[in-house]
Amino acid sequence: MSEVLLIFPPSWDIYSPYTSLPTLAAFLKAKGIRVETCDVNIELYDHLISDRFLEENLGKAENELLSLATGSPEFLDRTRKIELGKMMLGKIDDAKQHLRSFSCGRETMIWAKNIIENTRVVLSLSGQKKYPKRLTDLFQEVQSASDHLWYTHLRAYVGKKLDAFSGNVVGISVAGSNQLSGAFLTARMIKEKNPALKIVMGGPFFQYWPSVLHGRKNFPEMDFLVVGEGETPLYRLLEEVHGSGHYENVPNLFYAGEDGKYQASGKQTLEDL
């Protein structure tokens, strides 16, 4: 069974897979650590961008039109998106299959990507919000989690993964600000299901967003934060979690002190991979 679960949260570009999870997993496996990776972002997009999900949402959108004033800007916008969705319906699953094929030609690829992108435009009618840029915005975004288009599916997917996980450390890789709400929401769901699990976040973005380090009041779900290179810090962190808990010896690590605020280990490392 896996000792650590590595998660890549929504929302990230579906055409540019991020390499953090496979890089971290390969490093840990070379050290004898059993690792499971989970690209939640692509799994959710695969579920949401589908003929079945679009058909369900078109029905909801048509019912919502009844509550809008006929001819209003919002009514006209949603009407156009519904019509576009009907044009995409029945083509989405086929488009994804073409994009997954090594024999997909250029014209077919352009057609398939247009289908996918038009479907994403249509699904925006479900009320998905802009992503937060500040700590206060992030807190509000996580608090209103049920507004997310992918909330229900994220909770079910995370729960299923945790049911099969026997380790005690979950790593969440965050590549940019558009993943913040998904990352902290995922962390909250994990802690709600299993409070004993230790959650470590990391990624290049955090060193440019220091406000998250001011304390744990709003986001107590994050036990550790790795800023900078993550391979050796994650390995050393696993050693301390399973050992004496001397987190001050783990490089590139922020951890909660007795006062509840994050403090730095004071050690740094630069990987030679």
Tab-separated table of C-alpha atoms in Angstrom, residues 50 63 97 158 169 205 226:
chain	number	residue	atom	x	y	z
A	50	SER	CA	-18.359	14.989	-21.589
A	63	ASN	CA	-34.977	25.674	-16.644
A	97	GLN	CA	-10.900	10.149	-28.157
A	158	VAL	CA	-11.255	12.618	-3.081
A	169	VAL	CA	0.861	11.970	4.359
A	205	PHE	CA	3.926	29.787	-6.740
A	226	VAL	CA	7.520	23.429	1.008
